[in-house]
Short mmCIF file of C-alpha atoms and ligand atoms in Angstrom, two decimals:
data_model
loop_
_atom_site.label_atom_id
_atom_site.label_comp_id
_atom_site.label_asym_id
_atom_site.label_seq_id
_atom_site.Cartn_x
_atom_site.Cartn_y
_atom_site.Cartn_z
CA MET A 1 -12.54 17.29 25.76
CA LYS A 2 -8.88 16.38 25.47
CA LYS A 3 -7.34 15.94 22.04
CA ARG A 4 -6.72 12.24 21.54
CA VAL A 5 -3.69 10.94 19.63
CA ILE A 6 -2.58 7.46 18.58
CA LEU A 7 1.21 7.31 18.74
CA ALA A 8 3.38 4.76 16.93
CA TYR A 9 5.38 3.53 19.91
CA SER A 10 8.50 1.37 19.96
CA GLY A 11 9.01 1.30 23.71
CA GLY A 12 12.40 2.98 23.35
CA LEU A 13 13.60 6.20 24.93
CA ASP A 14 12.60 8.54 22.09
CA THR A 15 9.00 7.46 21.76
CA SER A 16 8.64 7.31 25.57
CA ILE A 17 9.74 10.93 25.77
CA ILE A 18 7.18 11.71 23.05
CA VAL A 19 4.40 10.20 25.20
CA ARG A 20 5.28 12.54 28.05
CA TRP A 21 5.84 15.55 25.80
CA LEU A 22 2.46 15.15 24.07
CA THR A 23 0.75 14.63 27.43
CA GLN A 24 2.26 17.88 28.66
CA LYS A 25 0.97 19.64 25.56
CA GLY A 26 -2.53 18.57 26.56
CA TYR A 27 -3.01 15.45 24.44
CA GLU A 28 -4.45 12.19 25.65
CA VAL A 29 -2.00 9.60 24.30
CA ILE A 30 -2.81 6.03 23.29
CA THR A 31 0.26 4.13 22.10
CA TYR A 32 0.29 1.65 19.26
CA THR A 33 2.96 -1.03 18.86
CA ALA A 34 3.04 -3.69 16.16
CA ASP A 35 5.01 -6.90 16.23
CA VAL A 36 6.50 -6.98 12.73
CA GLY A 37 9.19 -9.44 13.73
CA GLN A 38 11.57 -7.03 15.45
CA GLY A 39 12.50 -9.85 17.81
CA GLU A 40 11.84 -7.85 20.97
CA GLU A 41 9.80 -8.75 24.01
CA LEU A 42 6.61 -6.70 23.70
CA SER A 43 4.84 -7.82 26.86
CA THR A 44 6.39 -5.00 28.90
CA ILE A 45 5.32 -2.32 26.38
CA PRO A 46 1.94 -1.37 27.93
CA GLN A 47 3.49 -0.87 31.33
CA LYS A 48 6.28 1.30 29.85
CA ALA A 49 3.80 3.35 27.82
CA LYS A 50 1.54 3.94 30.81
CA SER A 51 4.36 4.89 33.12
CA ALA A 52 5.40 7.49 30.54
CA GLY A 53 1.86 8.88 30.66
CA ALA A 54 -0.21 7.00 28.07
CA VAL A 55 -3.86 6.33 28.96
CA ASP A 56 -3.83 3.09 27.01
CA ALA A 57 -1.46 0.93 24.99
CA ILE A 58 -2.32 -1.29 22.04
CA VAL A 59 0.03 -4.12 21.04
CA GLU A 60 -0.72 -6.20 17.97
CA ASP A 61 0.92 -9.16 16.27
CA LEU A 62 1.17 -8.28 12.57
CA LYS A 63 3.94 -10.67 11.58
CA GLU A 64 1.85 -12.70 9.14
CA THR A 65 0.11 -9.67 7.62
CA PHE A 66 3.46 -7.99 7.18
CA ALA A 67 4.94 -11.09 5.56
CA ARG A 68 2.01 -11.83 3.21
CA ASP A 69 0.80 -8.39 2.25
CA TYR A 70 4.01 -6.37 2.28
CA CYS A 71 7.11 -8.59 2.04
CA LEU A 72 5.79 -11.04 -0.55
CA PRO A 73 4.57 -8.42 -3.06
CA THR A 74 7.99 -6.77 -2.77
CA LEU A 75 9.70 -10.11 -3.34
CA ARG A 76 7.50 -10.78 -6.39
CA ALA A 77 8.65 -7.44 -7.78
CA LEU A 78 12.30 -8.29 -6.95
CA ALA A 79 12.43 -4.74 -5.64
CA LEU A 80 15.80 -3.53 -4.31
CA TYR A 81 16.27 0.21 -3.74
CA GLU A 82 19.21 1.43 -5.79
CA GLY A 83 19.83 -2.20 -6.65
CA LYS A 84 20.73 -3.25 -3.09
CA TYR A 85 18.30 -2.53 -0.24
CA PRO A 86 15.33 -4.91 0.16
CA LEU A 87 13.28 -2.15 1.83
CA SER A 88 12.69 -3.72 5.23
CA ALA A 89 12.16 -0.51 7.24
CA ALA A 90 10.40 1.21 4.34
CA LEU A 91 7.82 -1.61 4.12
CA SER A 92 6.73 -1.56 7.74
CA ARG A 93 5.73 2.12 7.70
CA PRO A 94 2.62 1.93 5.52
CA LEU A 95 1.36 -1.05 7.53
CA ILE A 96 1.86 0.76 10.84
CA ALA A 97 0.28 3.92 9.38
CA GLN A 98 -2.74 1.89 8.27
CA ARG A 99 -3.20 0.53 11.80
CA LEU A 100 -2.80 4.01 13.32
CA VAL A 101 -5.63 5.25 11.09
CA HIS A 102 -7.72 2.20 11.94
CA TYR A 103 -7.41 2.86 15.67
CA ALA A 104 -7.87 6.61 15.24
CA HIS A 105 -11.26 5.81 13.68
CA GLU A 106 -12.16 3.17 16.22
CA LEU A 107 -11.16 5.26 19.24
CA GLY A 108 -12.26 8.65 17.97
CA ALA A 109 -8.83 10.27 17.67
CA ASP A 110 -8.24 13.19 15.32
CA PHE A 111 -4.46 12.86 15.56
CA VAL A 112 -1.80 10.25 14.99
CA ALA A 113 1.89 10.70 15.85
CA HIS A 114 5.23 9.13 15.00
CA GLY A 115 8.80 9.47 16.27
CA SER A 116 10.60 10.06 12.97
CA THR A 117 13.00 12.93 12.43
CA GLY A 118 12.82 15.63 9.79
CA LYS A 119 15.90 14.28 7.99
CA GLY A 120 14.71 10.79 7.20
CA ASN A 121 12.45 8.90 4.85
CA ASP A 122 10.17 7.47 7.52
CA GLN A 123 8.33 10.76 8.16
CA VAL A 124 7.36 10.81 4.48
CA ARG A 125 6.20 7.19 4.49
CA PHE A 126 4.10 7.62 7.63
CA GLU A 127 2.48 10.84 6.56
CA LEU A 128 1.75 9.99 2.93
CA SER A 129 0.26 6.68 4.02
CA VAL A 130 -1.97 8.33 6.63
CA TRP A 131 -3.12 11.02 4.20
CA ALA A 132 -3.91 8.47 1.49
CA LEU A 133 -6.14 6.61 3.96
CA ASP A 134 -7.70 9.61 5.73
CA PRO A 135 -6.63 13.14 4.79
CA ASP A 136 -8.57 14.61 7.71
CA ILE A 137 -6.31 13.07 10.31
CA GLU A 138 -3.55 15.36 11.49
CA VAL A 139 -0.10 13.84 11.86
CA LEU A 140 2.15 15.02 14.69
CA ALA A 141 5.92 14.53 14.57
CA PRO A 142 7.26 15.94 17.87
CA VAL A 143 10.91 15.14 17.11
CA ARG A 144 10.83 17.64 14.24
CA GLU A 145 9.75 20.51 16.39
CA TRP A 146 10.49 20.00 20.03
CA GLU A 147 12.83 22.17 22.04
CA PHE A 148 15.54 19.64 22.92
CA SER A 149 18.76 20.54 21.20
CA SER A 150 20.90 17.66 22.43
CA ARG A 151 20.75 14.09 23.58
CA GLU A 152 21.68 15.24 27.10
CA GLU A 153 18.61 17.48 27.31
CA GLN A 154 16.39 14.57 26.29
CA VAL A 155 17.98 12.32 28.88
CA ASP A 156 17.52 15.00 31.57
CA TYR A 157 13.86 15.34 30.58
CA ALA A 158 13.41 11.56 30.72
CA LYS A 159 15.00 11.38 34.17
CA ARG A 160 12.83 14.23 35.42
CA PHE A 161 9.73 12.25 34.51
CA ASN A 162 11.02 8.86 35.64
CA ILE A 163 11.27 7.45 32.14
CA PRO A 164 13.88 4.70 32.40
CA VAL A 165 17.11 5.54 30.56
CA GLN A 166 19.28 2.52 29.91
CA ALA A 167 22.30 2.82 32.21
CA THR A 168 24.54 0.89 29.83
CA LYS A 169 26.95 2.73 27.55
CA GLU A 170 24.83 4.32 24.87
CA LYS A 171 24.78 2.36 21.64
CA PRO A 172 26.04 4.57 18.84
CA TYR A 173 23.76 3.04 16.21
CA SER A 174 20.22 3.72 15.12
CA ILE A 175 18.66 0.35 14.43
CA ASP A 176 15.36 -0.61 12.86
CA ARG A 177 14.59 -4.30 12.77
CA ASN A 178 11.77 -6.44 11.44
CA LEU A 179 11.14 -9.79 9.78
CA TRP A 180 12.42 -8.54 6.40
CA GLY A 181 15.71 -7.17 7.68
CA VAL A 182 17.72 -4.94 9.96
CA SER A 183 18.87 -1.43 9.07
CA ILE A 184 21.74 0.17 10.94
CA GLU A 185 22.94 3.75 10.68
CA CYS A 186 24.78 6.49 12.63
CA GLY A 187 27.88 6.43 14.84
CA PRO A 188 31.01 5.07 13.17
CA LEU A 189 29.02 4.22 10.03
CA GLU A 190 28.81 7.91 9.18
CA ASP A 191 32.26 7.78 7.60
CA PRO A 192 31.51 5.91 4.38
CA SER A 193 35.21 5.23 3.72
CA LEU A 194 35.54 2.98 6.76
CA GLU A 195 34.55 -0.66 7.10
CA PRO A 196 31.71 -1.12 9.62
CA PRO A 197 32.99 -2.18 13.06
CA SER A 198 32.09 -5.79 13.80
CA ASP A 199 29.59 -4.79 16.52
CA ALA A 200 27.50 -2.90 13.95
CA TYR A 201 25.99 -6.07 12.55
CA GLN A 202 23.15 -7.35 14.70
CA ILE A 203 22.10 -10.76 13.44
CA THR A 204 24.57 -12.16 10.91
CA LYS A 205 27.79 -14.00 11.62
CA ASP A 206 30.94 -12.51 10.18
CA PRO A 207 31.37 -14.54 6.94
CA SER A 208 34.95 -15.36 7.93
CA GLU A 209 33.61 -17.04 11.08
CA ALA A 210 30.83 -18.92 9.31
CA PRO A 211 30.98 -22.73 9.06
CA ASP A 212 33.51 -24.22 6.64
CA GLU A 213 30.84 -26.56 5.30
CA PRO A 214 28.30 -25.05 2.89
CA ARG A 215 24.62 -25.31 3.79
CA TYR A 216 22.24 -26.33 1.02
CA VAL A 217 18.69 -25.13 1.30
CA SER A 218 15.79 -25.94 -0.95
CA VAL A 219 12.89 -23.48 -1.27
CA ARG A 220 9.59 -24.51 -2.82
CA PHE A 221 7.26 -21.87 -4.25
CA GLU A 222 3.60 -22.29 -5.14
CA GLU A 223 2.25 -19.54 -7.37
CA GLY A 224 4.81 -17.07 -6.12
CA VAL A 225 4.48 -17.93 -2.44
CA PRO A 226 7.36 -19.67 -0.66
CA VAL A 227 5.70 -22.64 1.04
CA SER A 228 8.40 -25.03 2.14
CA LEU A 229 12.04 -25.30 3.14
CA ASP A 230 13.93 -28.55 2.66
CA GLY A 231 10.58 -30.31 2.27
CA GLU A 232 9.13 -28.93 5.50
CA ARG A 233 5.88 -27.08 4.84
CA PHE A 234 5.09 -23.78 6.54
CA SER A 235 1.48 -22.67 6.74
CA GLU A 236 2.64 -19.23 7.88
CA VAL A 237 5.03 -17.35 5.61
CA HIS A 238 6.56 -15.32 8.42
CA LYS A 239 7.81 -18.51 10.06
CA LEU A 240 9.47 -19.60 6.82
CA ILE A 241 11.13 -16.19 6.45
CA GLN A 242 12.26 -16.31 10.07
CA LYS A 243 13.77 -19.76 9.55
CA LEU A 244 15.63 -18.53 6.46
CA ASN A 245 16.86 -15.52 8.44
CA ASP A 246 18.28 -17.87 11.06
CA ILE A 247 19.92 -20.22 8.56
CA GLY A 248 21.30 -17.38 6.42
CA ALA A 249 22.60 -15.44 9.42
CA GLN A 250 24.57 -18.51 10.57
CA HIS A 251 26.37 -18.48 7.22
CA GLY A 252 27.04 -14.75 7.13
CA VAL A 253 24.53 -14.22 4.34
CA GLY A 254 22.64 -10.98 3.76
CA ARG A 255 25.02 -8.16 4.68
CA ILE A 256 24.68 -4.99 2.62
CA ASP A 257 26.82 -1.86 2.88
CA MET A 258 25.74 1.11 0.80
CA VAL A 259 25.51 4.86 0.35
CA GLU A 260 21.90 5.61 -0.53
CA ASN A 261 19.95 8.62 -1.74
CA ARG A 262 17.36 9.63 0.82
CA LEU A 263 14.19 11.39 -0.28
CA VAL A 264 15.18 14.63 1.45
CA GLY A 265 18.30 14.96 -0.68
CA ILE A 266 20.89 13.58 1.72
CA LYS A 267 23.26 10.78 0.87
CA SER A 268 23.42 8.39 3.74
CA ARG A 269 25.70 5.45 4.54
CA GLU A 270 23.65 2.56 5.81
CA ILE A 271 24.22 -1.08 6.41
CA TYR A 272 21.57 -3.77 6.29
CA GLU A 273 21.19 -7.42 7.17
CA ALA A 274 18.52 -9.32 5.31
CA PRO A 275 19.48 -12.97 5.02
CA GLY A 276 15.99 -14.40 4.46
CA ALA A 277 14.97 -11.71 2.00
CA LEU A 278 18.14 -12.04 -0.08
CA ILE A 279 17.91 -15.83 -0.23
CA LEU A 280 14.29 -15.54 -1.40
CA TYR A 281 15.20 -12.88 -3.99
CA GLU A 282 17.88 -15.14 -5.49
CA ALA A 283 15.52 -18.08 -5.50
CA TYR A 284 12.54 -16.24 -6.95
CA ARG A 285 14.55 -14.53 -9.67
CA ASP A 286 15.88 -17.88 -10.72
CA LEU A 287 12.47 -19.52 -10.76
CA LEU A 288 11.13 -16.70 -12.95
CA SER A 289 14.04 -17.18 -15.36
CA LEU A 290 12.91 -20.78 -15.77
CA VAL A 291 9.16 -20.29 -16.20
CA LEU A 292 8.85 -16.98 -18.04
CA ASP A 293 9.32 -16.59 -21.76
CA ARG A 294 12.08 -14.23 -22.79
CA PHE A 295 9.76 -11.34 -23.74
CA THR A 296 7.89 -11.33 -20.45
CA PHE A 297 11.00 -11.86 -18.34
CA HIS A 298 12.89 -9.02 -20.02
CA TYR A 299 9.91 -6.66 -19.79
CA PHE A 300 9.56 -7.48 -16.08
CA LEU A 301 13.25 -6.96 -15.32
CA THR A 302 13.38 -3.66 -17.21
CA HIS A 303 10.23 -2.13 -15.83
CA VAL A 304 9.33 -3.51 -12.43
CA PRO A 305 12.11 -3.99 -9.82
CA HIS A 306 13.46 -0.42 -9.88
CA GLU A 307 10.05 1.26 -10.12
CA TYR A 308 8.58 -0.87 -7.34
CA ALA A 309 11.56 -0.23 -5.07
CA LYS A 310 11.32 3.50 -5.66
CA LEU A 311 7.63 3.64 -4.84
CA VAL A 312 8.09 1.71 -1.60
CA TYR A 313 11.09 3.81 -0.63
CA GLU A 314 9.32 7.05 -1.47
CA GLY A 315 6.22 6.40 0.61
CA LEU A 316 3.82 5.63 -2.26
CA TRP A 317 2.49 2.30 -1.00
CA PHE A 318 -1.17 3.32 -1.04
CA THR A 319 -1.33 4.24 -4.71
CA PRO A 320 -2.95 2.78 -7.82
CA LEU A 321 0.60 2.48 -9.18
CA ARG A 322 1.49 -0.06 -6.51
CA GLU A 323 -1.77 -1.94 -7.03
CA ALA A 324 -1.22 -2.05 -10.79
CA LEU A 325 2.35 -3.30 -10.42
CA ASP A 326 1.09 -5.93 -7.96
CA ALA A 327 -1.45 -7.05 -10.55
CA PHE A 328 1.39 -7.44 -13.05
CA THR A 329 3.68 -9.42 -10.73
CA ASN A 330 0.77 -11.55 -9.49
CA THR A 331 0.06 -12.57 -13.07
CA LEU A 332 3.65 -13.75 -13.44
CA ALA A 333 3.52 -15.37 -10.00
CA LYS A 334 0.79 -17.76 -11.20
CA LEU A 335 3.55 -19.52 -13.15
CA ALA A 336 6.05 -19.42 -10.29
CA THR A 337 5.62 -22.91 -8.89
CA GLY A 338 8.70 -25.02 -8.35
CA GLU A 339 11.75 -25.74 -6.30
CA VAL A 340 15.04 -23.86 -6.11
CA LYS A 341 18.14 -25.25 -4.45
CA LEU A 342 20.67 -22.78 -3.06
CA LYS A 343 24.09 -23.06 -1.52
CA LEU A 344 24.98 -20.78 1.39
CA TYR A 345 28.67 -20.46 2.05
CA LYS A 346 30.59 -17.85 4.06
CA GLY A 347 28.38 -14.93 3.10
CA SER A 348 27.46 -16.00 -0.42
CA VAL A 349 24.16 -17.31 -1.75
CA THR A 350 24.28 -19.23 -5.01
CA VAL A 351 21.46 -20.94 -6.82
CA VAL A 352 22.66 -24.40 -7.78
CA GLY A 353 19.50 -26.03 -9.11
CA ARG A 354 15.90 -25.33 -10.10
CA SER A 355 12.88 -27.24 -11.36
CA SER A 356 9.25 -26.46 -12.15
CA PRO A 357 6.21 -28.08 -13.77
CA ASN A 358 6.00 -24.82 -15.77
CA SER A 359 9.61 -24.92 -16.84
CA LEU A 360 10.24 -23.68 -20.39
CA TYR A 361 13.66 -25.31 -20.49
CA VAL A 362 13.84 -27.89 -23.31
CA GLU A 363 16.86 -30.10 -23.06
CA GLU A 364 16.55 -31.36 -26.65
CA LEU A 365 16.89 -27.78 -27.83
CA ALA A 366 19.73 -26.83 -25.51
CA THR A 367 21.90 -29.91 -25.71
CA TYR A 368 25.09 -30.34 -27.72
CA SER A 369 24.76 -34.11 -27.49
CA GLU A 370 23.28 -36.50 -30.07
CA LYS A 371 19.80 -35.76 -28.64
CA ASP A 372 20.01 -32.32 -30.29
CA ALA A 373 16.69 -31.41 -31.95
CA PHE A 374 17.58 -27.85 -32.94
CA ASP A 375 17.69 -27.07 -36.67
CA GLN A 376 21.11 -25.44 -37.06
CA ILE A 377 20.42 -24.35 -40.65
CA ALA A 378 17.65 -22.14 -39.23
CA GLY A 379 20.39 -20.43 -37.23
CA LYS A 380 22.16 -19.42 -40.41
CA TYR A 381 19.08 -17.63 -41.81
CA PHE A 382 18.07 -16.21 -38.46
CA THR A 383 21.50 -14.64 -38.09
CA LYS A 384 21.34 -13.31 -41.63
CA ILE A 385 18.05 -11.48 -41.04
CA TRP A 386 18.81 -10.35 -37.47
CA GLY A 387 22.20 -8.99 -38.57
CA LEU A 388 20.93 -7.25 -41.73
CA PRO A 389 20.84 -3.74 -40.18
CA LEU A 390 24.48 -4.09 -39.09
CA LYS A 391 25.53 -5.30 -42.51
CA VAL A 392 23.95 -2.19 -44.06
CA LEU A 393 25.58 0.05 -41.46
CA GLY A 394 28.92 -1.65 -41.99
CA ARG A 395 28.73 -0.99 -45.74
CA VAL A 396 28.08 2.72 -45.24
CA ARG A 397 30.85 3.08 -42.67
CA LYS A 398 33.28 1.17 -44.82
CA LYS A 399 32.60 3.55 -47.73
CA GLU A 400 33.36 6.46 -45.41
CA GLY A 401 36.52 4.73 -44.22
CA LYS A 402 35.26 4.73 -40.61
CA ASN A 403 35.20 1.02 -40.01
CA VAL A 404 38.45 0.27 -38.24
N1 LIG B 501 17.45 4.16 5.24
C1 LIG B 501 16.49 3.13 5.42
C2 LIG B 501 15.17 3.57 4.85
O1 LIG B 501 14.96 4.72 4.64
C3 LIG B 501 16.38 2.71 6.85
C4 LIG B 501 15.63 3.64 7.75
C5 LIG B 501 15.58 3.08 9.11
N2 LIG B 501 14.86 3.90 10.00
C6 LIG B 501 15.33 4.29 11.16
N3 LIG B 501 14.56 5.07 11.84
N4 LIG B 501 16.49 3.93 11.61
O2 LIG B 501 14.33 2.75 4.60
#
């Protein structure tokens, strides 16, 4: 019996070559393609996969699953890798891996395969996710070990087997796109001292060409789930995110340019576009600042965003750590009901208003007007006690002549 493999398939040149290469090595290849909001026509995928040699091709719409079960938990953790990257590509890998394992079981395959290179993070994410779900499945990564030493050799191979190679001038970028954002690397971006050429950005308008009028947008959350935009309710989260992507992109919002630390030890210059995600991050952070007490908010900010981002980036989605952090952020999310108003203007996103039935803001305490209900004498004694350690320290230093 032939060895059966489920291959994560994008429909592009690389994964099409993989179909043929695996077939030649004696595997029976079934391709798997998920719609995670990459904005590409997927109806031609089965035909492409089969003409490259696949015996069958599975295409699935996972946009809502991706939005609800992957993007929203990451939003609720306010997770940004190295403080900047909202993890779009990193988040889709565990979901795709989970579906590969599902179909491997259903179709009796002992192998799954992906098209990631040996230099990137995606290989780690795919393989750790597969192993966490079924350690007996073997993962194949042809790109890491095949014989092609140049792009030309791959193109020759593709032509030999009638795999269509786009005739247009080859795009210099490597692009990964989904609902949560676009990541762009390679080509002219590899010199981190140079500004990205304008054709590098895929979905956002150059901020200098964005409308002169700001766009206000109001996002309503119910228990940590964004449910409406400008009063219009969305029953599917992915549609709301898509709408925010469109609005944000129009205003040049969501561009990120960074040098990041990959898992394999390389520093890499990458650019990202994530208008919807970044608008939601600003909004959600602000809502939490309104509804959480100081102790809980500070604990959350210190302990969760960085740790959550690292675990997603490092391929640790299917761990008790992620589940435990989700339990933490879901507890906070129960309070996160309310409305946040934001202003989008030539690349910037600014929160300009917020309200919530769970708001802890007390105007009588905050105000400097005659409505003031704060006991200012209490401030005197509070400051005295809070500052006591510094008074003691100051005395000692003064005695030693070290004060000024
Ligand atoms: N550097 C980003 C990450 O590791 C983006 C990776 C995008 N993947 C790709 N094959 N282009 O999450």
